[in-house]
Amino acid sequence: MLAGKHILLIIGGGIAAYKALELIRRLQEKGASVAPVLTRAGEEFVTPLSVSALAGAPVHRDLFDLTSEAEMGHIQLSRSADLVVVAPATADLMAKMAQGLANDLASTLLLATDTPVLVAPAMNVRMWKHPATQRNIEVLKGDGIYFVGPNEGGMACGEFGPGRMAEPEEIVAAIAAQFRQGPLSGKRIVVTSGPTHEPIDPVRYIANRSSGAQGTAVARALSELGAEVVFITGPATVRPPKGVDVVPVESALEMQAAVEAALPADAAVFAAAVADWRVASASDRKLKKSKDGLPTLEFAENPDILKTVSHMPQGRPGLVVGFAAETNDVLDNATAKRLRKGCDWIVANDVSPATGIMGGSENAVTLISEDGAEDWPRMGKDEVARKLARRIASALTD
Ligand code: CTP
């Protein structure tokens, strides 16, 4: 996907600059070429020699470097790339970008470029949260600048919070997303995944055993075909895929609100194992043992998200896909479920223990639509996801 792509990589001055070296290596592994630019501050963290040795190309450092101006002027340099990536993007560099300053090579290139720009911010948590930085981010987003990260975590300065630069593999995924030209490019698809947790009190909840593996694989496969994926996930055990818009939720009610907020969409795939019931009045205090006996939990029915979206009078996604995990009479149950829910397709599978599917890496599914039922051979969950994504692509592009 990145083969032949030309990336102009601006390395700002921050401790995360060392990760830019790994980023260069990974981009080259994927077939991209990297033209590196190092700011003065960046040079304090990584040496021009290591950057140019890894990139296999000269490092651009100086706005008034006569040799590089003679070989390639900075205007041309700024426009020769398919994508400009700023990693790490410091608070100072983003402030310059937001203001349109051009007083060194990096800021001049960023002002002169007409190619898309992706920034990977990295800074101390207080600097990130400062209203000035947040204002600048809003300005940059309004200008069409793309962001990846920052992540939350421990920092080199010893503090904790948002501000850590995204990892090189996440930046590569964000770069790949920029170039994605699959059959689903331009299509927006909502995917739900994972279990839901229904609170009993602030420390206890009711859950189910869904790992989120199949939903995650579907989201990844759709994104690899170029879709813009909104991935709404309950507390899953597998990590969400890279390059999708992740919306973490806990309960079914939160999942429903997130789905409503994510619409309109061209398609929606409901792979989540949503709890059918929640505790009617979850306590806002921890329940205590009592001499009066055991607590009684009363349940209320959760909204059926798939059914609600399938029956939307307006703004229903063009294609709505549900999943059905059954333990017996799979075909009959799933066929009835498709009609009951009002969705277009049901991906049905037999999760009775003998199949080893629940919690395993393989799946054997039947795709049920108004045209009938189609058995797919047993295959890996990733392969099921890719096949389903290709089907969705042909349905949406017919
Ligand atoms: N689903 C949903 N919201 C719910 C329950 C289920 O969106 N409250 C979706 C699931 O994501 C899945 C489909 O509905 O795509 C079927 O889920 P399943 O648990 O198999 O069906 P149920 O409606 O719970 O039916 P039953 O318990 O009778 O099998």
Short mmCIF file of C-alpha atoms and ligand atoms in Angstrom, two decimals:
data_model
loop_
_atom_site.label_atom_id
_atom_site.label_comp_id
_atom_site.label_asym_id
_atom_site.label_seq_id
_atom_site.Cartn_x
_atom_site.Cartn_y
_atom_site.Cartn_z
CA MET A 1 0.00 0.00 0.00
CA LEU A 2 2.91 2.34 0.66
CA ALA A 3 5.11 1.06 -2.17
CA GLY A 4 6.43 3.95 -4.23
CA LYS A 5 5.03 6.60 -1.88
CA HIS A 6 7.23 9.52 -1.02
CA ILE A 7 7.03 10.84 2.54
CA LEU A 8 8.51 14.10 3.73
CA LEU A 9 9.20 13.45 7.40
CA ILE A 10 9.72 16.44 9.67
CA ILE A 11 11.34 15.46 12.95
CA GLY A 12 10.70 18.00 15.71
CA GLY A 13 12.62 18.44 18.93
CA GLY A 14 11.31 16.10 21.59
CA ILE A 15 12.43 12.99 23.38
CA ALA A 16 10.07 11.02 21.10
CA ALA A 17 12.35 11.90 18.15
CA TYR A 18 14.09 8.57 18.68
CA LYS A 19 10.86 6.85 17.58
CA ALA A 20 11.16 8.68 14.25
CA LEU A 21 14.14 6.45 13.45
CA GLU A 22 11.98 3.36 13.86
CA LEU A 23 9.28 5.06 11.80
CA ILE A 24 11.73 5.59 8.92
CA ARG A 25 12.71 1.92 9.05
CA ARG A 26 9.11 0.71 9.02
CA LEU A 27 8.12 3.04 6.18
CA GLN A 28 10.99 1.77 4.09
CA GLU A 29 10.06 -1.84 4.84
CA LYS A 30 6.67 -1.02 3.31
CA GLY A 31 8.31 0.35 0.18
CA ALA A 32 7.98 4.08 0.88
CA SER A 33 10.87 6.51 0.45
CA VAL A 34 11.52 9.08 3.15
CA ALA A 35 12.97 12.58 2.75
CA PRO A 36 13.90 13.61 6.30
CA VAL A 37 13.87 17.14 7.69
CA LEU A 38 15.39 17.73 11.10
CA THR A 39 14.65 20.87 13.12
CA ARG A 40 17.39 22.51 15.20
CA ALA A 41 15.74 21.19 18.34
CA GLY A 42 15.35 17.76 16.73
CA GLU A 43 19.12 17.61 16.29
CA GLU A 44 19.46 17.69 20.07
CA PHE A 45 17.70 14.32 20.25
CA VAL A 46 18.77 12.40 17.14
CA THR A 47 21.82 12.99 14.99
CA PRO A 48 21.59 13.99 11.32
CA LEU A 49 23.93 11.09 10.57
CA SER A 50 21.65 8.40 11.99
CA VAL A 51 18.60 9.93 10.29
CA SER A 52 20.24 10.12 6.87
CA ALA A 53 21.84 6.68 7.22
CA LEU A 54 18.45 5.09 7.96
CA ALA A 55 16.59 7.11 5.32
CA GLY A 56 19.32 6.51 2.75
CA ALA A 57 18.87 10.16 1.80
CA PRO A 58 20.35 13.50 2.84
CA VAL A 59 18.80 15.28 5.82
CA HIS A 60 17.40 18.73 5.15
CA ARG A 61 18.21 21.04 8.02
CA ASP A 62 18.65 24.60 6.95
CA LEU A 63 16.37 27.06 5.22
CA PHE A 64 19.33 28.92 3.80
CA ASP A 65 21.43 25.93 2.78
CA LEU A 66 22.79 26.95 -0.61
CA THR A 67 23.70 23.42 -1.66
CA SER A 68 20.24 22.04 -1.04
CA GLU A 69 18.59 25.14 -2.48
CA ALA A 70 20.61 24.59 -5.65
CA GLU A 71 19.64 20.91 -5.78
CA MET A 72 16.02 21.24 -4.71
CA GLY A 73 14.44 24.46 -3.47
CA HIS A 74 12.38 24.28 -0.31
CA ILE A 75 9.16 25.01 -2.18
CA GLN A 76 9.81 22.09 -4.47
CA LEU A 77 10.82 19.92 -1.51
CA SER A 78 7.52 20.71 0.21
CA ARG A 79 5.55 19.66 -2.84
CA SER A 80 7.48 16.66 -4.06
CA ALA A 81 6.01 14.41 -1.36
CA ASP A 82 2.78 12.42 -1.43
CA LEU A 83 2.36 13.17 2.28
CA VAL A 84 4.07 15.37 4.85
CA VAL A 85 4.41 13.74 8.28
CA VAL A 86 5.46 15.67 11.39
CA ALA A 87 6.72 13.26 14.09
CA PRO A 88 7.22 14.28 16.79
CA ALA A 89 5.15 17.45 16.44
CA THR A 90 6.05 19.65 19.40
CA ALA A 91 3.74 22.26 20.95
CA ASP A 92 6.02 24.92 19.46
CA LEU A 93 5.89 23.50 15.94
CA MET A 94 2.10 23.17 16.07
CA ALA A 95 1.80 26.75 17.34
CA LYS A 96 3.90 27.92 14.39
CA MET A 97 1.75 25.91 11.99
CA ALA A 98 -1.45 27.34 13.47
CA GLN A 99 -0.07 30.89 13.17
CA GLY A 100 1.41 30.42 9.70
CA LEU A 101 4.92 31.29 10.84
CA ALA A 102 7.79 30.43 8.53
CA ASN A 103 11.03 31.17 10.31
CA ASP A 104 12.90 27.91 9.81
CA LEU A 105 12.97 25.12 7.26
CA ALA A 106 10.28 22.93 8.89
CA SER A 107 7.72 25.72 9.36
CA THR A 108 8.44 27.11 5.88
CA LEU A 109 7.89 23.73 4.28
CA LEU A 110 4.64 23.32 6.21
CA LEU A 111 3.41 26.71 5.04
CA ALA A 112 4.47 26.16 1.44
CA THR A 113 3.16 22.66 0.97
CA ASP A 114 0.04 21.76 -0.96
CA THR A 115 0.17 18.08 0.06
CA PRO A 116 -1.80 16.59 2.97
CA VAL A 117 -0.10 16.87 6.37
CA LEU A 118 -0.30 14.31 9.19
CA VAL A 119 1.00 15.29 12.63
CA ALA A 120 1.94 13.02 15.55
CA PRO A 121 2.01 15.32 18.59
CA ALA A 122 4.34 14.61 21.51
CA MET A 123 4.67 16.77 24.57
CA ASN A 124 4.29 16.97 28.31
CA VAL A 125 0.72 16.38 29.49
CA ARG A 126 0.29 19.93 30.82
CA MET A 127 1.52 21.40 27.57
CA TRP A 128 -0.94 19.18 25.69
CA LYS A 129 -3.85 20.21 27.92
CA HIS A 130 -2.96 23.90 27.88
CA PRO A 131 -5.74 25.98 26.32
CA ALA A 132 -3.24 27.50 23.87
CA THR A 133 -2.28 24.06 22.52
CA GLN A 134 -5.91 22.94 22.38
CA ARG A 135 -6.78 26.14 20.50
CA ASN A 136 -3.99 25.48 18.02
CA ILE A 137 -5.20 21.91 17.49
CA GLU A 138 -8.69 23.17 16.67
CA VAL A 139 -7.22 25.64 14.18
CA LEU A 140 -5.08 22.94 12.57
CA LYS A 141 -7.99 20.51 12.34
CA GLY A 142 -10.03 23.28 10.73
CA ASP A 143 -7.20 23.72 8.22
CA GLY A 144 -7.51 20.04 7.28
CA ILE A 145 -4.42 18.79 9.10
CA TYR A 146 -4.66 15.12 10.11
CA PHE A 147 -3.70 13.87 13.58
CA VAL A 148 -2.49 10.54 14.95
CA GLY A 149 -2.28 10.29 18.75
CA PRO A 150 -1.07 11.38 21.17
CA ASN A 151 -1.48 8.35 23.42
CA GLU A 152 -2.01 8.30 27.12
CA GLY A 153 0.69 6.86 29.36
CA GLY A 154 3.82 7.45 31.39
CA MET A 155 6.14 10.12 30.02
CA ALA A 156 9.87 10.64 29.95
CA CYS A 157 9.35 13.57 32.36
CA GLY A 158 7.73 11.21 34.91
CA GLU A 159 4.17 12.50 34.52
CA PHE A 160 1.19 10.49 33.28
CA GLY A 161 -1.54 11.41 30.82
CA PRO A 162 -2.10 12.25 27.15
CA GLY A 163 0.97 13.52 25.31
CA ARG A 164 3.01 10.44 24.38
CA MET A 165 3.67 10.23 20.68
CA ALA A 166 1.78 7.48 18.85
CA GLU A 167 3.90 4.37 18.31
CA PRO A 168 5.62 3.99 14.90
CA GLU A 169 3.23 1.18 13.89
CA GLU A 170 0.24 3.43 14.63
CA ILE A 171 1.77 6.25 12.59
CA VAL A 172 2.41 3.83 9.70
CA ALA A 173 -1.26 2.70 9.91
CA ALA A 174 -2.41 6.35 9.86
CA ILE A 175 -0.17 7.01 6.86
CA ALA A 176 -1.51 3.92 5.08
CA ALA A 177 -5.06 5.14 5.78
CA GLN A 178 -4.22 8.36 3.90
CA PHE A 179 -3.35 6.40 0.77
CA ARG A 180 -6.09 3.86 0.96
CA GLN A 181 -7.78 3.48 -2.38
CA GLY A 182 -9.84 0.34 -1.98
CA PRO A 183 -13.33 -0.41 -3.26
CA LEU A 184 -14.76 0.99 -0.01
CA SER A 185 -12.96 4.32 -0.08
CA GLY A 186 -15.40 7.13 0.54
CA LYS A 187 -17.75 4.76 2.41
CA ARG A 188 -18.46 5.17 6.10
CA ILE A 189 -19.20 1.99 8.03
CA VAL A 190 -20.15 1.60 11.70
CA VAL A 191 -19.04 -1.63 13.41
CA THR A 192 -20.03 -2.70 16.93
CA SER A 193 -17.90 -5.27 18.70
CA GLY A 194 -17.04 -6.92 22.02
CA PRO A 195 -19.17 -7.56 25.09
CA THR A 196 -21.04 -4.97 27.11
CA HIS A 197 -20.65 -4.51 30.85
CA GLU A 198 -23.85 -3.78 32.72
CA PRO A 199 -23.21 -2.12 36.07
CA ILE A 200 -24.62 -3.49 39.33
CA ASP A 201 -22.94 -0.84 41.45
CA PRO A 202 -19.78 1.27 40.96
CA VAL A 203 -17.50 -1.77 41.35
CA ARG A 204 -19.50 -4.72 40.00
CA TYR A 205 -20.95 -5.54 36.62
CA ILE A 206 -22.57 -8.29 34.55
CA ALA A 207 -20.62 -9.30 31.46
CA ASN A 208 -20.30 -12.02 28.83
CA ARG A 209 -17.37 -13.94 27.37
CA SER A 210 -17.10 -12.20 23.99
CA SER A 211 -13.46 -11.41 23.15
CA GLY A 212 -14.32 -9.01 20.33
CA ALA A 213 -12.08 -10.98 17.94
CA GLN A 214 -14.56 -11.34 15.08
CA GLY A 215 -15.80 -7.74 15.23
CA THR A 216 -12.23 -6.45 15.36
CA ALA A 217 -11.30 -8.54 12.33
CA VAL A 218 -14.33 -7.20 10.43
CA ALA A 219 -13.41 -3.59 11.25
CA ARG A 220 -9.81 -4.18 10.14
CA ALA A 221 -10.88 -5.87 6.89
CA LEU A 222 -13.31 -3.05 6.03
CA SER A 223 -10.67 -0.45 6.75
CA GLU A 224 -8.16 -2.32 4.58
CA LEU A 225 -10.62 -2.05 1.70
CA GLY A 226 -10.60 1.72 2.17
CA ALA A 227 -13.69 2.29 4.35
CA GLU A 228 -13.80 4.97 7.01
CA VAL A 229 -14.67 2.75 9.98
CA VAL A 230 -16.24 3.90 13.24
CA PHE A 231 -15.45 1.05 15.62
CA ILE A 232 -17.72 1.06 18.67
CA THR A 233 -16.38 -1.48 21.11
CA GLY A 234 -17.32 -2.73 24.54
CA PRO A 235 -14.51 -3.84 26.90
CA ALA A 236 -12.96 -6.45 24.58
CA THR A 237 -9.89 -8.55 25.29
CA VAL A 238 -8.36 -8.08 21.83
CA ARG A 239 -6.87 -4.73 20.86
CA PRO A 240 -8.79 -2.53 18.41
CA PRO A 241 -7.40 -2.39 14.87
CA LYS A 242 -5.15 0.45 13.77
CA GLY A 243 -6.41 3.13 11.43
CA VAL A 244 -10.05 3.12 12.56
CA ASP A 245 -11.96 5.61 14.67
CA VAL A 246 -12.29 3.79 18.02
CA VAL A 247 -15.22 4.67 20.31
CA PRO A 248 -14.89 2.75 23.60
CA VAL A 249 -18.13 2.10 25.50
CA GLU A 250 -19.12 0.00 28.51
CA SER A 251 -22.86 -0.66 28.58
CA ALA A 252 -25.54 -1.38 25.99
CA LEU A 253 -27.08 2.07 26.57
CA GLU A 254 -23.71 3.70 25.88
CA MET A 255 -23.27 1.54 22.78
CA GLN A 256 -26.66 2.60 21.48
CA ALA A 257 -25.86 6.29 22.04
CA ALA A 258 -22.50 5.88 20.27
CA VAL A 259 -24.16 4.16 17.30
CA GLU A 260 -26.74 6.94 17.02
CA ALA A 261 -23.97 9.55 17.16
CA ALA A 262 -21.97 7.72 14.48
CA LEU A 263 -24.81 7.65 11.95
CA PRO A 264 -25.42 8.37 9.11
CA ALA A 265 -23.34 5.65 7.51
CA ASP A 266 -23.36 3.65 4.29
CA ALA A 267 -23.40 0.37 6.20
CA ALA A 268 -23.46 -0.93 9.76
CA VAL A 269 -22.18 -4.27 11.04
CA PHE A 270 -23.39 -5.35 14.48
CA ALA A 271 -20.91 -7.89 15.77
CA ALA A 272 -21.17 -6.94 19.45
CA ALA A 273 -22.46 -9.41 22.03
CA VAL A 274 -24.82 -6.91 23.62
CA ALA A 275 -26.29 -7.84 27.00
CA ASP A 276 -30.02 -8.35 26.64
CA TRP A 277 -30.71 -7.03 30.14
CA ARG A 278 -29.26 -4.46 32.50
CA VAL A 279 -29.76 -4.06 36.23
CA ALA A 280 -32.88 -1.92 36.49
CA SER A 281 -31.58 0.54 39.04
CA ALA A 282 -27.83 0.16 39.36
CA SER A 283 -26.71 1.50 42.73
CA ASP A 284 -24.44 4.54 42.77
CA ARG A 285 -22.93 3.21 46.01
CA LYS A 286 -21.22 -0.10 46.57
CA LEU A 287 -23.76 -2.68 47.77
CA LYS A 288 -22.94 -3.89 51.28
CA LYS A 289 -23.53 -7.26 52.89
CA SER A 290 -26.59 -7.04 55.08
CA LYS A 291 -28.12 -9.04 57.86
CA ASP A 292 -31.44 -8.76 56.03
CA GLY A 293 -30.40 -11.31 53.45
CA LEU A 294 -29.14 -11.45 49.90
CA PRO A 295 -29.60 -8.54 47.51
CA THR A 296 -32.17 -8.96 44.77
CA LEU A 297 -31.31 -7.66 41.33
CA GLU A 298 -34.12 -6.54 39.12
CA PHE A 299 -33.52 -6.43 35.40
CA ALA A 300 -34.69 -4.14 32.64
CA GLU A 301 -34.49 -4.99 28.95
CA ASN A 302 -31.77 -3.27 26.96
CA PRO A 303 -32.59 -1.63 23.65
CA ASP A 304 -32.00 -3.90 20.68
CA ILE A 305 -29.55 -1.74 18.74
CA LEU A 306 -29.57 -3.84 15.57
CA LYS A 307 -33.37 -3.91 15.48
CA THR A 308 -33.67 -0.17 16.17
CA VAL A 309 -31.24 0.77 13.40
CA SER A 310 -32.79 -1.72 10.95
CA HIS A 311 -36.18 -0.10 11.46
CA MET A 312 -35.07 3.52 11.31
CA PRO A 313 -37.68 5.34 9.21
CA GLN A 314 -35.05 7.84 8.07
CA GLY A 315 -31.29 7.62 7.72
CA ARG A 316 -31.12 3.81 7.86
CA PRO A 317 -27.73 2.64 6.55
CA GLY A 318 -28.06 1.13 3.07
CA LEU A 319 -26.81 -2.22 4.34
CA VAL A 320 -27.37 -3.51 7.89
CA VAL A 321 -25.59 -6.72 8.92
CA GLY A 322 -26.19 -8.60 12.15
CA PHE A 323 -24.54 -11.65 13.70
CA ALA A 324 -26.28 -14.60 15.29
CA ALA A 325 -24.49 -16.95 17.62
CA GLU A 326 -26.65 -20.03 18.00
CA THR A 327 -26.19 -23.38 19.71
CA ASN A 328 -28.96 -25.32 17.98
CA ASP A 329 -31.16 -25.16 14.86
CA VAL A 330 -28.73 -22.56 13.55
CA LEU A 331 -30.32 -22.05 10.16
CA ASP A 332 -33.92 -21.83 11.39
CA ASN A 333 -33.07 -19.61 14.34
CA ALA A 334 -30.88 -17.27 12.33
CA THR A 335 -33.35 -17.03 9.45
CA ALA A 336 -36.10 -16.10 11.90
CA LYS A 337 -33.74 -13.65 13.62
CA ARG A 338 -33.04 -11.81 10.35
CA LEU A 339 -36.75 -11.24 9.81
CA ARG A 340 -37.39 -10.34 13.44
CA LYS A 341 -34.57 -7.81 13.51
CA GLY A 342 -35.27 -6.39 10.06
CA CYS A 343 -31.62 -6.43 8.98
CA ASP A 344 -30.42 -7.25 5.47
CA TRP A 345 -27.91 -9.97 6.28
CA ILE A 346 -27.26 -12.23 9.24
CA VAL A 347 -23.92 -13.90 9.70
CA ALA A 348 -24.86 -17.02 11.65
CA ASN A 349 -22.54 -19.38 13.45
CA ASP A 350 -22.83 -22.45 15.58
CA VAL A 351 -21.19 -21.75 18.92
CA SER A 352 -22.08 -25.04 20.61
CA PRO A 353 -19.02 -26.23 22.58
CA ALA A 354 -18.32 -29.16 20.22
CA THR A 355 -17.43 -26.74 17.39
CA GLY A 356 -14.62 -25.05 19.38
CA ILE A 357 -15.57 -21.76 17.70
CA MET A 358 -16.30 -19.68 20.81
CA GLY A 359 -12.95 -18.34 21.95
CA GLY A 360 -11.16 -20.12 19.08
CA SER A 361 -9.45 -18.62 16.05
CA GLU A 362 -11.69 -20.23 13.44
CA ASN A 363 -15.29 -19.77 12.44
CA ALA A 364 -17.79 -21.58 10.23
CA VAL A 365 -20.58 -19.24 9.21
CA THR A 366 -23.70 -19.15 7.11
CA LEU A 367 -24.56 -15.89 5.41
CA ILE A 368 -28.31 -15.40 5.37
CA SER A 369 -29.94 -12.79 3.16
CA GLU A 370 -33.23 -12.47 1.36
CA ASP A 371 -31.67 -14.63 -1.39
CA GLY A 372 -31.30 -17.56 1.00
CA ALA A 373 -28.53 -19.16 3.03
CA GLU A 374 -24.96 -19.68 1.93
CA ASP A 375 -22.61 -21.92 3.93
CA TRP A 376 -19.00 -20.78 4.03
CA PRO A 377 -16.31 -23.36 4.71
CA ARG A 378 -14.65 -23.31 8.11
CA MET A 379 -11.80 -20.76 8.04
CA GLY A 380 -9.88 -18.34 10.24
CA LYS A 381 -11.85 -15.44 11.76
CA ASP A 382 -9.65 -13.01 9.79
CA GLU A 383 -10.52 -14.77 6.55
CA VAL A 384 -14.25 -14.74 7.41
CA ALA A 385 -13.88 -11.00 8.01
CA ARG A 386 -12.10 -10.41 4.70
CA LYS A 387 -14.70 -12.41 2.78
CA LEU A 388 -17.52 -10.51 4.49
CA ALA A 389 -15.79 -7.17 3.77
CA ARG A 390 -15.48 -8.07 0.08
CA ARG A 391 -19.18 -8.97 0.04
CA ILE A 392 -20.07 -5.65 1.66
CA ALA A 393 -17.89 -3.85 -0.89
CA SER A 394 -19.69 -5.46 -3.81
CA ALA A 395 -23.11 -4.79 -2.25
CA LEU A 396 -22.30 -1.11 -1.71
CA THR A 397 -20.71 -0.54 -5.07
CA ASP A 398 -23.23 -2.40 -7.25
N1 CTP B 1 -27.90 -7.02 19.17
C1 CTP B 1 -28.01 -5.65 19.37
N2 CTP B 1 -28.55 -5.18 20.53
C2 CTP B 1 -28.99 -6.02 21.49
C3 CTP B 1 -28.87 -7.41 21.30
C4 CTP B 1 -28.32 -7.90 20.13
O1 CTP B 1 -27.59 -4.88 18.51
N3 CTP B 1 -29.52 -5.53 22.60
C5 CTP B 1 -27.36 -7.51 17.90
C6 CTP B 1 -26.04 -8.25 18.00
O2 CTP B 1 -24.95 -7.36 17.84
C7 CTP B 1 -26.12 -9.23 16.85
C8 CTP B 1 -27.61 -9.53 16.77
O3 CTP B 1 -28.26 -8.47 17.42
O4 CTP B 1 -25.77 -8.66 15.63
C9 CTP B 1 -28.04 -10.83 17.34
O5 CTP B 1 -27.62 -10.94 18.66
P1 CTP B 1 -28.03 -12.22 19.50
O6 CTP B 1 -27.51 -12.06 20.89
O7 CTP B 1 -27.67 -13.44 18.72
O8 CTP B 1 -29.58 -12.11 19.44
P2 CTP B 1 -30.64 -11.73 20.50
O9 CTP B 1 -31.41 -10.58 20.00
O10 CTP B 1 -30.03 -11.58 21.84
O11 CTP B 1 -31.59 -13.00 20.42
P3 CTP B 1 -31.63 -14.35 21.28
O12 CTP B 1 -31.09 -14.03 22.63
O13 CTP B 1 -33.05 -14.71 21.25
O14 CTP B 1 -30.79 -15.35 20.51
#
